[in-house]
Every structure is written in structure tokens, then in C-alpha cells.
C-alpha positions as a printed NumPy array, in Angstrom:
array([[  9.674,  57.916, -13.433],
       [  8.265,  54.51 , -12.118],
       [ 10.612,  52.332, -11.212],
       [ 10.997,  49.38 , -12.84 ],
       [ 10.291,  45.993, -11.391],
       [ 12.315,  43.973, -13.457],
       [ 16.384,  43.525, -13.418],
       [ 18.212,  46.506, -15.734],
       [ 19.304,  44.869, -18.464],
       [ 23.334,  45.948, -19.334],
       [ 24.938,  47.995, -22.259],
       [ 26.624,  45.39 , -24.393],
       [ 30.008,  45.824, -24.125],
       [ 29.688,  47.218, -20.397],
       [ 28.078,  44.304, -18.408],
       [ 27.101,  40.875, -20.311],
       [ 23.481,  40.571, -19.588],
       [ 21.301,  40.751, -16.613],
       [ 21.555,  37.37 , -15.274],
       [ 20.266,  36.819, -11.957],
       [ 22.237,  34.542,  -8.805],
       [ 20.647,  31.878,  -6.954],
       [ 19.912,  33.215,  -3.782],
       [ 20.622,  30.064,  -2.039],
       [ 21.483,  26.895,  -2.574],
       [ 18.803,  24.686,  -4.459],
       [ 20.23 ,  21.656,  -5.652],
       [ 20.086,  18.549,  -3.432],
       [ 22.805,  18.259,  -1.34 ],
       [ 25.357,  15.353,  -1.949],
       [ 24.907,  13.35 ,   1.033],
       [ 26.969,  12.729,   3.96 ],
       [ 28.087,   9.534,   5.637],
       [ 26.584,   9.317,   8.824],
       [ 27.62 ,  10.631,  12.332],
       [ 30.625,   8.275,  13.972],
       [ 27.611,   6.88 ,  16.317],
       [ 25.561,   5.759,  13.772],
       [ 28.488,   4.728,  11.552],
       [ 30.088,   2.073,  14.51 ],
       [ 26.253,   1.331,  15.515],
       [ 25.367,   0.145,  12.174],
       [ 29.493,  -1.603,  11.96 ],
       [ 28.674,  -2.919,  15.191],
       [ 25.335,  -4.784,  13.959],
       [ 27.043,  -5.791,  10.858],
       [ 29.597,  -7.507,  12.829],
       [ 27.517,  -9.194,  15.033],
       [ 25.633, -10.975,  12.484],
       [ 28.72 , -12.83 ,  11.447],
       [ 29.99 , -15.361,  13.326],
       [ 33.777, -15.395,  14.038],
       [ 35.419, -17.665,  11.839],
       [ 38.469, -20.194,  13.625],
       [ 41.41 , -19.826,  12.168],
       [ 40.471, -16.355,  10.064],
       [ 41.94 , -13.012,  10.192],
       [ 38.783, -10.748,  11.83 ],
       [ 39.874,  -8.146,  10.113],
       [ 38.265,  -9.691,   7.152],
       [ 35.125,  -9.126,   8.99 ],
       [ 35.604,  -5.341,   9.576],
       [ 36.15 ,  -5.203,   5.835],
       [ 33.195,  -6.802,   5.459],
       [ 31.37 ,  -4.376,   7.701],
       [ 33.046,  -1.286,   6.022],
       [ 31.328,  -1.979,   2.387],
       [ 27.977,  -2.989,   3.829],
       [ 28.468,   1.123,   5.436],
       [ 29.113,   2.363,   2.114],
       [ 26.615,   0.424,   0.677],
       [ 23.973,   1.723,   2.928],
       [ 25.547,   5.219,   2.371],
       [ 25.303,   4.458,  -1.542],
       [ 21.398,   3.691,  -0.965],
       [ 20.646,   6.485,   0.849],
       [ 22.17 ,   8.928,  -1.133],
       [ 20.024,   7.664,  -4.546],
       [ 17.225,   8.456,  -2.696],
       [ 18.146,  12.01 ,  -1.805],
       [ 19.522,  13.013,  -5.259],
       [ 16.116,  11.522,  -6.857],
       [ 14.499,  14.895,  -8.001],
       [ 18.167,  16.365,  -9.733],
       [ 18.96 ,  13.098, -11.425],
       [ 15.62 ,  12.65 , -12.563],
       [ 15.463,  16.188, -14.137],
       [ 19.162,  15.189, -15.906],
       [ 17.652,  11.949, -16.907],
       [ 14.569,  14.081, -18.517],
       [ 17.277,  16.717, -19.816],
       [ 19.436,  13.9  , -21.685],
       [ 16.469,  12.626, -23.275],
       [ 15.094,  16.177, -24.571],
       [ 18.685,  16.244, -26.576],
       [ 20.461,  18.569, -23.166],
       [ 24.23 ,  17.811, -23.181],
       [ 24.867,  17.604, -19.371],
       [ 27.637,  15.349, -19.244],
       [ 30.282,  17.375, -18.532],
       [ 28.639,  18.678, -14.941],
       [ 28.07 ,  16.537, -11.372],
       [ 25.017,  17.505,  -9.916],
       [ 25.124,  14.978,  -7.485],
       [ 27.213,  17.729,  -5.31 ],
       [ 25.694,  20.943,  -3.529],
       [ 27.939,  23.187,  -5.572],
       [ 27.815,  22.003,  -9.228],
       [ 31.312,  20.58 , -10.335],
       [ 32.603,  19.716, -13.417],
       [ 33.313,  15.438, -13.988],
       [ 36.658,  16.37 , -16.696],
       [ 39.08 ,  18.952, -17.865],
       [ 37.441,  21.268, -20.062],
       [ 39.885,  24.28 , -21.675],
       [ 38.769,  27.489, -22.997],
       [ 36.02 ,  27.927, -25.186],
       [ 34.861,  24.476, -24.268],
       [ 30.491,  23.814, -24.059],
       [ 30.036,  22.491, -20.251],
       [ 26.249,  22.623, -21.052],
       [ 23.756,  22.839, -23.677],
       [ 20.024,  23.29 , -23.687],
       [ 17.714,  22.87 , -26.726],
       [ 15.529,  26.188, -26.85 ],
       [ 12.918,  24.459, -26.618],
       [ 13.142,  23.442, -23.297],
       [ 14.426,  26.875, -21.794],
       [ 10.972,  29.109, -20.819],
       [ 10.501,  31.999, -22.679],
       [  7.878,  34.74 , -23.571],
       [  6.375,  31.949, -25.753],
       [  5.798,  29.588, -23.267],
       [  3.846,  31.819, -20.981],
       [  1.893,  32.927, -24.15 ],
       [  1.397,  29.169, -24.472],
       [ -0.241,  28.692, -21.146],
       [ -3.842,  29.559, -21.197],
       [ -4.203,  29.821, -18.166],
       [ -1.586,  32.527, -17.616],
       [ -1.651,  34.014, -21.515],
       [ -4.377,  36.51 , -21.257],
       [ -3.322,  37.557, -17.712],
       [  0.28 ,  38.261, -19.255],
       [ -0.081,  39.883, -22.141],
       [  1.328,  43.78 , -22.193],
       [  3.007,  43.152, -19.011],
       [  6.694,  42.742, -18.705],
       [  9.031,  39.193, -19.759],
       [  9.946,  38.805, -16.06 ],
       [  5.916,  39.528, -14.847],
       [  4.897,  37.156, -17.757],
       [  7.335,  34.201, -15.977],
       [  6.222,  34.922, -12.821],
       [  2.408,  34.262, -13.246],
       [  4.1  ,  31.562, -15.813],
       [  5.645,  29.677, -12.569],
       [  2.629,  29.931, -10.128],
       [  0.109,  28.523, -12.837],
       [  2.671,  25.333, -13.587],
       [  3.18 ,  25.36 ,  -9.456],
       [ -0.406,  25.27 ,  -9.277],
       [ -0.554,  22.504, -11.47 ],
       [  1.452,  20.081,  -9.368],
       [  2.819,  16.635, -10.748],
       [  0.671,  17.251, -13.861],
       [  2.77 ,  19.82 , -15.111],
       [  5.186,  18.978, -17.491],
       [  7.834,  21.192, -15.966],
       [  7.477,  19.536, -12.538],
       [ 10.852,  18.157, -12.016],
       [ 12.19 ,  21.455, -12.941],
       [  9.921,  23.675, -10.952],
       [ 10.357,  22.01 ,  -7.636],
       [ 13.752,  23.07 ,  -7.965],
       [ 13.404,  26.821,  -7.247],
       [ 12.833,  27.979,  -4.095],
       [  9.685,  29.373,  -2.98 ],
       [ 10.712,  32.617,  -2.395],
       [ 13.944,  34.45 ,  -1.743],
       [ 15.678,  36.788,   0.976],
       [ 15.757,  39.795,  -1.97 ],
       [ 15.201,  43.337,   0.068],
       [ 12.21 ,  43.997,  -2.219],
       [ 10.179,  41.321,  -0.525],
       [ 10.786,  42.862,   3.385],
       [  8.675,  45.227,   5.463],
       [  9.113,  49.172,   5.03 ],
       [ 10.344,  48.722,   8.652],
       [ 12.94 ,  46.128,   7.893],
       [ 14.619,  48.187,   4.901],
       [ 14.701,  51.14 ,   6.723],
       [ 16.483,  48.834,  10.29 ],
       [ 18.831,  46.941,   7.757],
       [ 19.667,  49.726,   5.123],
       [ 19.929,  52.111,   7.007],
       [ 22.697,  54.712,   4.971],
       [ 22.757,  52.344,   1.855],
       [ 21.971,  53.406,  -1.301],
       [ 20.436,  50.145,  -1.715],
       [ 17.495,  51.491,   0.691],
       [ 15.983,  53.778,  -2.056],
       [ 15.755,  50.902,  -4.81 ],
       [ 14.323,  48.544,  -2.473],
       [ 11.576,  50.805,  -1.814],
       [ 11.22 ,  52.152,  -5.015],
       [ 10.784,  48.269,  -6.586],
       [  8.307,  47.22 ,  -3.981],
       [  6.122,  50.106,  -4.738],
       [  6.532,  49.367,  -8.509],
       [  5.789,  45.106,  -7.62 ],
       [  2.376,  46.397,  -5.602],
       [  1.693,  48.661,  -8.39 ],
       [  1.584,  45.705, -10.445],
       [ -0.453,  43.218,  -8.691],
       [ -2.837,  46.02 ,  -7.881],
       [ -3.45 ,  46.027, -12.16 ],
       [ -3.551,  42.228, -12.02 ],
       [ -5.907,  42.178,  -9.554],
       [ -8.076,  44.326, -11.118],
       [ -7.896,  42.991, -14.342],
       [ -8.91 ,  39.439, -12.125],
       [-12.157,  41.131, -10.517],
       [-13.288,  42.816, -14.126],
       [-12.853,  38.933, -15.598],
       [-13.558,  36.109, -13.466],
       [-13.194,  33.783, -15.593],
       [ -9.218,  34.301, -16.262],
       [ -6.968,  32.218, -13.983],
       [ -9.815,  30.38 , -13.058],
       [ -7.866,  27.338, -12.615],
       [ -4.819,  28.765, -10.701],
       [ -4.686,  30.014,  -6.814],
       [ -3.512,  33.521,  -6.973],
       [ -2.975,  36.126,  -4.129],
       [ -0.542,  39.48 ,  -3.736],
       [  1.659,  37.242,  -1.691],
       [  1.96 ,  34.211,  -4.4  ],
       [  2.803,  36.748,  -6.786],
       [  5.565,  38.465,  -5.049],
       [  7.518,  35.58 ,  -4.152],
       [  7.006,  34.126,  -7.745],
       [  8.52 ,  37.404,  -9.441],
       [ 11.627,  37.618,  -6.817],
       [ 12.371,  33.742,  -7.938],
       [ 11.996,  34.294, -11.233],
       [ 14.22 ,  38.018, -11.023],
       [ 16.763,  35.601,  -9.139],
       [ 17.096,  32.689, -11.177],
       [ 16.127,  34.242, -14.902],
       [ 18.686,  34.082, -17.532],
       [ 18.84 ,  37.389, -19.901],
       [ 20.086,  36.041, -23.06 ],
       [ 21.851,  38.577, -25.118],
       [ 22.014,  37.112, -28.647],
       [ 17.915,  36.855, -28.253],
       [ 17.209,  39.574, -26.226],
       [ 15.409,  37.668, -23.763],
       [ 15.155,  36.587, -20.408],
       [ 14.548,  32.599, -19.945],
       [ 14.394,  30.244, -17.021],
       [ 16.536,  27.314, -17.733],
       [ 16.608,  23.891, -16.256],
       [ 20.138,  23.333, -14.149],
       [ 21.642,  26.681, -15.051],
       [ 19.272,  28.278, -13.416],
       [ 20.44 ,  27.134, -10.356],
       [ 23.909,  27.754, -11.244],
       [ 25.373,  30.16 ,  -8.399],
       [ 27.037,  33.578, -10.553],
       [ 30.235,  34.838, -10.086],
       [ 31.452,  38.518, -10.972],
       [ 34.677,  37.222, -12.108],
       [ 34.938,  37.494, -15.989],
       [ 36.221,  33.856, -16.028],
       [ 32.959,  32.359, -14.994],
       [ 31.093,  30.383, -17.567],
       [ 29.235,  32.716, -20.489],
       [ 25.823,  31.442, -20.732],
       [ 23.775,  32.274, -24.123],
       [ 21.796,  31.344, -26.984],
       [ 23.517,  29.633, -29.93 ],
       [ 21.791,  30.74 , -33.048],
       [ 23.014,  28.32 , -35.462],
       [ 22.609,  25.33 , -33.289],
       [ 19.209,  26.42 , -31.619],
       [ 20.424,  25.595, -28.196],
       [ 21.103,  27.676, -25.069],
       [ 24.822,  26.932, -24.082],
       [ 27.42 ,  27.674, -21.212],
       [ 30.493,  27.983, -22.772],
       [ 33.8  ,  28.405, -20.509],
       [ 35.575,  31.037, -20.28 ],
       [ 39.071,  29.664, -18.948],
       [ 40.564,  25.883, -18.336],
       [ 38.248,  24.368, -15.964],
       [ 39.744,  21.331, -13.816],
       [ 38.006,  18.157, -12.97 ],
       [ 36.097,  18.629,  -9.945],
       [ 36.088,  22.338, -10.196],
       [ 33.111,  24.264,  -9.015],
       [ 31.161,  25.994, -12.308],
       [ 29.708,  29.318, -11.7  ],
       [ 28.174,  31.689, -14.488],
       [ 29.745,  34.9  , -14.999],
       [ 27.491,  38.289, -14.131],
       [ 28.987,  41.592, -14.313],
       [ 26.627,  42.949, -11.363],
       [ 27.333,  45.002,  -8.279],
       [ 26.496,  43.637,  -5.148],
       [ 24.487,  46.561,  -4.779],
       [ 21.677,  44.699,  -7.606],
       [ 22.788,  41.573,  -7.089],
       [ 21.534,  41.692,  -3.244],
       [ 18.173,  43.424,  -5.052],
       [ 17.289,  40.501,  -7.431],
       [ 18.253,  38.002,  -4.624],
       [ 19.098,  38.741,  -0.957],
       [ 22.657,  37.659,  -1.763],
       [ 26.07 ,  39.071,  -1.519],
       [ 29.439,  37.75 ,  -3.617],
       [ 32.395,  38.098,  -1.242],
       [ 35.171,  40.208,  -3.438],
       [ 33.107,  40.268,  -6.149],
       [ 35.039,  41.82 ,  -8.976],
       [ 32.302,  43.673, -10.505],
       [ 31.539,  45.588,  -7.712],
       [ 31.48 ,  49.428,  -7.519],
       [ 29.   ,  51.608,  -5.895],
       [ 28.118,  55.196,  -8.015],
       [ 28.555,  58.849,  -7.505],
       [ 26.193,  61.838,  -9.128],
       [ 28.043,  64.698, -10.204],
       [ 26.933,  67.577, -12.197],
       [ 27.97 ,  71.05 , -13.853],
       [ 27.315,  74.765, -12.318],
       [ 23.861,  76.212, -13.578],
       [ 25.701,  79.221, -12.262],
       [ 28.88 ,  78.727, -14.049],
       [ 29.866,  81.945, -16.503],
       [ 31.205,  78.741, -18.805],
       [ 28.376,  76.72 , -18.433],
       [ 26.814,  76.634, -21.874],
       [ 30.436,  75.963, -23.187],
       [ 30.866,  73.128, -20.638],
       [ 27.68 ,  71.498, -21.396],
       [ 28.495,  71.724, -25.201],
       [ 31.661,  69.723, -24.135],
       [ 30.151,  66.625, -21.803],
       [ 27.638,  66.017, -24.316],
       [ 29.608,  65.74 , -27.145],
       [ 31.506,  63.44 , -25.44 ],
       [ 28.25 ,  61.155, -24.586],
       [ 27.616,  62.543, -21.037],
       [ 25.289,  65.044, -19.576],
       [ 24.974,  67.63 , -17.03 ],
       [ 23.997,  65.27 , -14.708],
       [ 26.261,  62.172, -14.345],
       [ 26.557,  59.224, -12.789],
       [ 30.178,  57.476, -12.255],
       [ 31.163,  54.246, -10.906],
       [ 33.404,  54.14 ,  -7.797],
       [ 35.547,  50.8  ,  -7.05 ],
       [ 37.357,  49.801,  -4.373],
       [ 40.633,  49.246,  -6.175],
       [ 40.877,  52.478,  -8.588],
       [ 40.056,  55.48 ,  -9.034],
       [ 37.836,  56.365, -12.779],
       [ 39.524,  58.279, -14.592],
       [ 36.048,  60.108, -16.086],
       [ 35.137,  60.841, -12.995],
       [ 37.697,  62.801, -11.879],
       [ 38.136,  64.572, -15.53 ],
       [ 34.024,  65.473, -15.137],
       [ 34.988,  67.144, -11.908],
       [ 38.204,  68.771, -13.184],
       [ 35.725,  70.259, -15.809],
       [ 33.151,  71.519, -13.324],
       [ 35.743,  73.217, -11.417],
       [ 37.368,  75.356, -14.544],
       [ 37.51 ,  79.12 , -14.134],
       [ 39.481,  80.235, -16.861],
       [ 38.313,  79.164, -20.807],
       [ 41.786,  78.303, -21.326],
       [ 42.046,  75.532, -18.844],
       [ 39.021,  73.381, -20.909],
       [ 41.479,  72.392, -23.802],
       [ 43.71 ,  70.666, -20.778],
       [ 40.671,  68.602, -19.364],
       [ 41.6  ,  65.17 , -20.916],
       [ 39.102,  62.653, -20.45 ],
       [ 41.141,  59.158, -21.572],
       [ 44.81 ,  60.374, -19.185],
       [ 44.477,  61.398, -15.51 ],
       [ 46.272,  64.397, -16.193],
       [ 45.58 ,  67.709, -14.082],
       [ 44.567,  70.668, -14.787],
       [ 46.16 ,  72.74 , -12.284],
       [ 46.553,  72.275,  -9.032],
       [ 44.489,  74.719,  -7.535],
       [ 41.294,  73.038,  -9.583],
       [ 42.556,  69.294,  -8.117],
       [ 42.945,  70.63 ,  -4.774],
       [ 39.037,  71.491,  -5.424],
       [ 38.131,  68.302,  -6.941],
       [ 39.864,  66.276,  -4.946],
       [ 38.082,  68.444,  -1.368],
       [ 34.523,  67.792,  -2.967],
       [ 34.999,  63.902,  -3.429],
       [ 36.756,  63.932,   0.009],
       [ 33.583,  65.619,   2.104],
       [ 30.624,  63.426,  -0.295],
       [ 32.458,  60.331,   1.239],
       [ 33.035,  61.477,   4.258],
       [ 29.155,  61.939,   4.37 ],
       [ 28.235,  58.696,   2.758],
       [ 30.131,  56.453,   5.52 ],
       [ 28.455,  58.558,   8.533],
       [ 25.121,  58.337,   7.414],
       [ 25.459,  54.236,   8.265],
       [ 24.442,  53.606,  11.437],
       [ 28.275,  51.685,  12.362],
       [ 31.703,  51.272,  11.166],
       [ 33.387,  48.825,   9.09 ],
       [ 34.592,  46.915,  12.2  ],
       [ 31.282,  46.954,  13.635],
       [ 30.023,  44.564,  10.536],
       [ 32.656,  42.536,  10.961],
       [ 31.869,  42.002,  14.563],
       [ 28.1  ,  41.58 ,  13.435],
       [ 28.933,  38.738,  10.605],
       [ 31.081,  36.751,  13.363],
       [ 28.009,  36.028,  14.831],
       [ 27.014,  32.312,  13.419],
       [ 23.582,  32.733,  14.516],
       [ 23.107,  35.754,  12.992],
       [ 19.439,  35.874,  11.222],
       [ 19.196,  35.294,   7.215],
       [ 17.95 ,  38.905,   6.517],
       [ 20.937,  40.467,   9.129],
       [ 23.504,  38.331,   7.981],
       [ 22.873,  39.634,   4.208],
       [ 22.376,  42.99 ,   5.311],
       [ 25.455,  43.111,   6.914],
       [ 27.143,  41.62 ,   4.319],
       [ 25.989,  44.379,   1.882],
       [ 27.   ,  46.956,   3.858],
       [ 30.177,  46.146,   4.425],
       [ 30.981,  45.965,   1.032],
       [ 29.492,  49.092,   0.729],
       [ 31.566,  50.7  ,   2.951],
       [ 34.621,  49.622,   1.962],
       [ 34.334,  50.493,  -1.42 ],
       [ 33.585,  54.756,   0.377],
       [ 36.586,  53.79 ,   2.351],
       [ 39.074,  52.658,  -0.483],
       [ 38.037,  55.547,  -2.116],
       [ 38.379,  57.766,   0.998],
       [ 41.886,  56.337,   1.13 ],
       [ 42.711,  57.104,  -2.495],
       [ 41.604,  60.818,  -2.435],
       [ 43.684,  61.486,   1.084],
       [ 46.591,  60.375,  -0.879],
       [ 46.062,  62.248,  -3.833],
       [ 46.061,  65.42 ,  -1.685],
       [ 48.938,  64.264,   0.299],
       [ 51.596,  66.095,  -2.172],
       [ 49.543,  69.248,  -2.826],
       [ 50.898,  71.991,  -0.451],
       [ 48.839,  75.215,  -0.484],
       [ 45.281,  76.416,  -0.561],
       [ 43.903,  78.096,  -3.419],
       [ 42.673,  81.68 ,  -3.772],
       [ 40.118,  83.576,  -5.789],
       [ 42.553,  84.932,  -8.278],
       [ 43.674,  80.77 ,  -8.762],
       [ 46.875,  80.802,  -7.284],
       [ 47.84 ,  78.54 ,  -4.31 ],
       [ 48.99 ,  80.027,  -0.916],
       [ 50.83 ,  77.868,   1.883],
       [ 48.021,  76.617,   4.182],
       [ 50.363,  77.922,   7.219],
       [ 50.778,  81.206,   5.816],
       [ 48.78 ,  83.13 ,   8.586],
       [ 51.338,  81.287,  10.916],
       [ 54.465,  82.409,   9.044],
       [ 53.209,  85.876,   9.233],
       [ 53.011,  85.728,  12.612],
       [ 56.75 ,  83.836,  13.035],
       [ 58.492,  86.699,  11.075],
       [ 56.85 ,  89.459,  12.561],
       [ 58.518,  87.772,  16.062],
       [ 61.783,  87.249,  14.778],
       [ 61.444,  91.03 ,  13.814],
       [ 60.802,  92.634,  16.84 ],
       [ 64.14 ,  92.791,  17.809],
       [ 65.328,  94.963,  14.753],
       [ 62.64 ,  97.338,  15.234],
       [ 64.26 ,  99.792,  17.246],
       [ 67.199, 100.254,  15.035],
       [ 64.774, 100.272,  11.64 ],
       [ 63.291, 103.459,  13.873],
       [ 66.321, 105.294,  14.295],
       [ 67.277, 104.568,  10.772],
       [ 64.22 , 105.824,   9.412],
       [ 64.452, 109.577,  11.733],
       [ 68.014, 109.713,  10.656],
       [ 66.614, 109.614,   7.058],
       [ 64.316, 112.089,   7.627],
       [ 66.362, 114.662,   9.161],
       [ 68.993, 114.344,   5.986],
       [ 65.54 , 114.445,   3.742],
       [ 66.172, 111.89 ,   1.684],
       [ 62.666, 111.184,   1.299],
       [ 61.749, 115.244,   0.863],
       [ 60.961, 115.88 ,  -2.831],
       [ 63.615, 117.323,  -5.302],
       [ 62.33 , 120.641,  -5.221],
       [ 62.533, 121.791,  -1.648],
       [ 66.317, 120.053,  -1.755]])
């Protein structure tokens, strides 16, 4: 199966859309005052230029010096926020409703209380980017069409990047990066130093294949037709970066069914909490909006809620959410080809909407319950014993089959935490590091939350097995695991009746009590 270049989009009900996280930082800072030097340099000058008045208090004078600080401070920082502002300006005017956020700051706050259920933002659709924009654009249409929503953006964003201050979307496009740290966009060599043990390695590799397989067909479809693109600069490299920005900052919109790039909440930072903002299209009002989710204080940092793992969140944008609640990491199981019961068991899983080869998620704070009911199913010997598989209570079978189950998931994460190249301590010795490269400090970051997801769960099965005493046998019972050792003990503590038992048993014989009745 090719893998699929584009971000999985979720089961309703299971994870709200496949929204993507800013990989960094894009708004415009909020500027700083300046250092204490230049701040008593500057007080200084503005002192000096006043004569002392007789008879005054000077402090008046350091007053005055103080506001003409803040008023340089106040000048300066208009000119850095420029390009945000601007775009809010533009926003306001297009009918946006943008009130309720600052984006003055780095991290986008809200300016008032807002409670549950509250709009912090709203966008008229016809200023979010769609399919129908890039089907719009003629010099990207033709080049687009049959490929996939997130392609179609892509060569949507380098033909309006191409396009410069004559684009219409040029206060919004200049504020997405130009690329992004997302694994999919490093050197065979760097996955395979940085991922080294991850199950993040296989995906990375398997999406950069699938993103060259694409811009091999674009480029072929350039070379047969000249005349396409004509007026746009586009290489392998242009198109990459433009398809992990556009995987990193594209908003899946459930209600729709399609993925959009949207001006300010696309550089929203996303959250895996479930009370981060819920951002979708409102039918009735035509209007994407970012509803919230809980009470919201003034001041309070606004982040949109994605139901990822850190695991795809790192793959659409180099990032990783520290204790991000949606996190989990999976585990394949699958049912005996060899098993007697197999046909029966099968009959079962599907029934109940699995199949014989399944995939479970693994957290760091519990243990699934499906999981470990799959496995108790695997495991069953005896017909009987399927009617007690329950797969809604964590109820056991017997304890000979958990004692199995529990062994299996025991040994697979034993394996997956040796087959990184260091320990959990190790990455936290690597992330203390402050100078620590980009690519590294990500890496790191993903592994470690990796790995102590394998260890929680490590933890959890240990202390499962903790009150099972005995080791089960081929006829299903369970037998002390020290029973070769009590054996041995009694035999000891016997030797010292032996010689008696031997006496006893020639005094027997010479009476014949053991002699058959008829030679009595």
C-alpha cells in the first residue's frame, strides 16, 4: 500500500479532525523593552537635554525621562507588529470577528473572559483557502487537479509566494514559515541517527518516499506541458517545504470535510487537551469559527484542540506537546493461524468490529481494556473459556491464560525500549543541553515520550503479575514457580526417616501383608 502523504484524517467520534500544530512560533513577537544599558543610555540623554530647574523636585525630570522610554518602546513595537496587525486590520474589514484575541503577543491571548461555548474567532469562508481556491488559481489549477487537498494547497502556496506583494493573500502568506523541522523533510541518514528504535522511523520514511513519488508525477506532467506553471518558480525542494507547511498549519474541517488554511488560526499552536478551542465550519452562518471549549480568562493563552499523538504530531511538524493528553503509542496483536479455535475466534473479533490483525492503543496512564480482552482471546484453549472473554469489563479469564497474556505484553515491551539506542535518563540528560540542535532537541523530545509511554506500560503489566503465584502447565492448571525447589526441601527433611520407613517396610514383608489373599 503507498503511503499516504497527507495527514490521516480521524474517525468522528475518536479524534476531532486532523488539524495540524504550528511547528514554531510564527507570529511577531510582542516586543521587549530594551536591555538596562540602552534603557539608562537613552534616560541618560533624555535627562540631559533638560535643564535642571531651581527650586523643582528632579524627580519630575526622571518622570519625564521614564515616558519618553515608553514612548520610544511604544514606537518601536508598532513597527514590529506591522505585518499581524495589518492582516487583523484586512481580517476586520473582510467581516473576521477577531476581537476577542491579542495578537500583539508571541503566544496568542485572549483580551476578556469568554465562558463555555463562547466564539473567540470567526472567519467568513470565503477568506479560509480551500480546494476552490487552488482550482481558482490558473496558474496552479491544471497542475492540481486529481491530486490530493493538501498537494493542491501546497502548489496553491508556492504560486501566491511566487507572486509576491501582488498577491492578494500576501499579508497572510508571509506568515507561515518557509519550511518546517517535520522528520519527513530530513536525510535517510538523519531518520535513521535520530529515530533510531521509534516507530516514528518507518512513517517518516515511508511519507518521504510517497512526497518524491509525487513530485516525480508533477514533474513529469511539467516536462510533457511547458506551458503549465509557466509563471511560477518550481523545483523538488520548493515543493517539499510547501507541502510540510501546509500539512503543519492546515485546518481539517469536519462539518465540510475539508482541509483549509486559515488566516490567524493557522498559526494557532494545538493542544491535545480536550479543553482547547474547537475550530470548524459553521454551516448556517457560512463562517469558519473557534468556539471554546471551557471558561477562558483574560489574558489566557488560546490553543486549538487536536486529538493527535505525538507520534503524528512530530510527522506533520517536527514538534512535540509536553504531556500531551492524547498521546499513546500502538501495539499489533493478532490470532493463531494455528489455533484448533481459530475459525471460531475469528467469527468472534469480527463481529465485534475487529480483525485478525489488530492494532491497540497503549497510554501512559492506563491500561485498554480491548487490548488485553483481544489477548485473553488469543490465548483460549478450552471453547468454554470464549463465553468469559468480556470485551467492555477487565475481567479474567483464568489465571493461567493472564499469566500468558500478561508474559507476551511484558517481553514485546521489553523489546521495544532496547531497540532505542539509550534510556529514559539518557534523554533527559540530552534535552538539558540548551544548545542542543533543532532536529536533536525534537528528536529527543519524541523519544522520550515514547519511552515512557513502553515504560508506564512496562510498569503496569509487572504489577498485574505481581499477585499471580504459579506457572501454568499444558493441561491449564498453575504449579508454584518454586516447585522444583520444594521437591528438593522435602526430600532433605526426609532423609532422616528413611531408615526407619526401611525397616518398616521388611517388617511388612516378612508378616506378608502385601502377599496376595490366596497364598495367605
Amino acid at each position: 500500500m503507498t503511503a499516504c502523504v497527507c495527514v490521516r484524517v480521524r474517525v468522528p467520534g475518536v479524534m476531532d479532525g486532523d488539524v495540524a500544530a504550528c511547528p514554531r512560533d510564527h507570529l511577531v513577537a510582542r516586543p521587549k523593552l530594551r536591555s538596562s544599558t540602552a534603557l539608562h543610555g537613552l534616560a541618560r540623554s533624555a535627562h540631559l537635554q533638560q535643564p535642571t530647574p531651581r527650586g523643582q523636585d528632579v524627580g519630575r525630570n526622571c518622570r519625564r525621562a521614564e515616558r519618553l522610554v515608553l514612548a520610544a518602546s511604544a514606537q518601536q513595537g508598532t513597527a514590529t507588529t506591522t505585518p499581524l496587525l495589518h492582516l487583523q486590520e484586512r481580517l476586520q474589514d473582510s467581516g473576521a470577528t477577531v476581537d476577542a484575541l491579542d495578537l500583539s503577543y508571541k503566544q496568542c491571548v485572549t483580551t476578556r473572559k469568554l465562558r463555555h461555548g463562547e466564539v473567540l474567532l470567526s472567519i467568513p469562508g470565503d477568506i479560509a483557502v480551500t480546494r476552490e481556491d487552488v482550482a481558482a488559481d490558473t496558474a496552479c489549477a491544471q497542475l492540481a487537479s486529481g491530486r490530493s487537498e493538501l498537494v493542491g494547497l501546497a502548489l496553491w502556496l508556492v504560486s501566491q509566494r511566487c507572486k509576491g506583494k501582488a498577491s492578494p493573500w500576501h499579508d497572510f502568506v508571509q506568515l507561515l514559515p518557509h519550511t518546517t523541522n517535520s522528520p519527513v523533510l530530513w536525510s535517510t541518514e538523519q531518520q535513521s541517527e535520530l529515530l533510531q528504535g521509534s516507530p516514528t522511523l518507518q512513517e517518516a520514511q515511508a511519507r518521504a518516499k510517497a512526497l518524491s513519488a509525487e513530485w516525480d508525477s508533477i514533474h513529469e506532467q511539467l516536462q510533457a506541458d511547458s506551458s503549465q506553471h509557466s509563471e511560477t518558480t518550481l523545483d523538488k525542494e520548493a515543493f517539499c517545504q510547501a507541502v510540510a507547511v501546509v500539512v503543519a498549519h492546515a485546518a481539517y474541517l469536519p462539518s465540510v470535510e475539508c482541509f483549509a488554511l486559515l488566516p490567524v488560526a493557522s498559526t494557532l499552536e494545538r493542544t491535545g487537551a480536550d479543553t482547547g478551542a474547537a475550530l470548524d465550519y459553521d454551516v448556517d452562518n457560512a463562517c469558519v469559527t473557534l468556539t471554546a471549549q471551557r471558561t477562558i480568562r483574560p489574558g489566557e493563552q488560546v490553543k486549538i484542540y487536536d486529538g493527535r499523538p505525538n507520534t503524528e504530531m512530530f510527522l506533520a511538524t517536527g514538534t512535540v506537546e509536553e504531556n500531551n493528553l492524547s498521546d499513546y503509542l500502538t501495539v499489533q496483536v493478532n490470532l493463531v493461524a494455528a489455533d484448533k479455535l481459530y475459525m471460531l475466534k475469528k467469527q468472534v473479533v469480527q463481529s465485534l468490529g475487529f480483525d485478525v490483525k489488530q492494532e491497540f492503543p497503549i497510554y501512559a496512564d492506563r491500561m485498554p481494556t480491548q487490548l488485553l480482552a483481544y489477548l485473553r482471546l488469543s490465548r483460549v484453549q478450552d471453547s468454554a473459556e470464549i463465553a468469559k472473554v468480556n470485551f467492555e469489563r477487565d475481567s479474567l479469564v483464568s489465571q493461567s491464560n493472564e499469566y500468558e497474556v500478561l508474559q507476551l505484553l511484558l517481553a514485546d515491551m521489553r523489546d521495544r525500549l532496547t531497540a532505542y539506542p539509550g534510556s529514559i535518563e539518557d534523554e533527559l540528560k540530552l534535552l538539558q543541553n540548551k544548545k542542543l540542535p533543532e532536529q536533536q532537541r525534537a528528536a529527543a523530545q519524541l523519544r522520550f515520550s515514547e519511552k515512557i509511554v513502553l515504560q508506564k506500560t512496562l510498569d503496569a503489566v509487572r504489577r498485574r503479575l505481581a499477585p499471580i503465584r504459579g506457572i501454568p502447565t499444558k493441561g491449564g492448571k498453575m504449579i508454584s514457580p518454586n516447585a522444583d525447589l520444594e521437591d528438593i526441601f522435602s526430600t532433605i527433611e526426609n532423609i532422616p526417616n528413611a531408615p526407619k520407613k526401611l525397616f518398616a517396610g521388611i517388617k511388612s514383608w516378612a508378616r506378608g501383608d502385601k502377599d496376595p489373599t490366596w497364598k495367605r
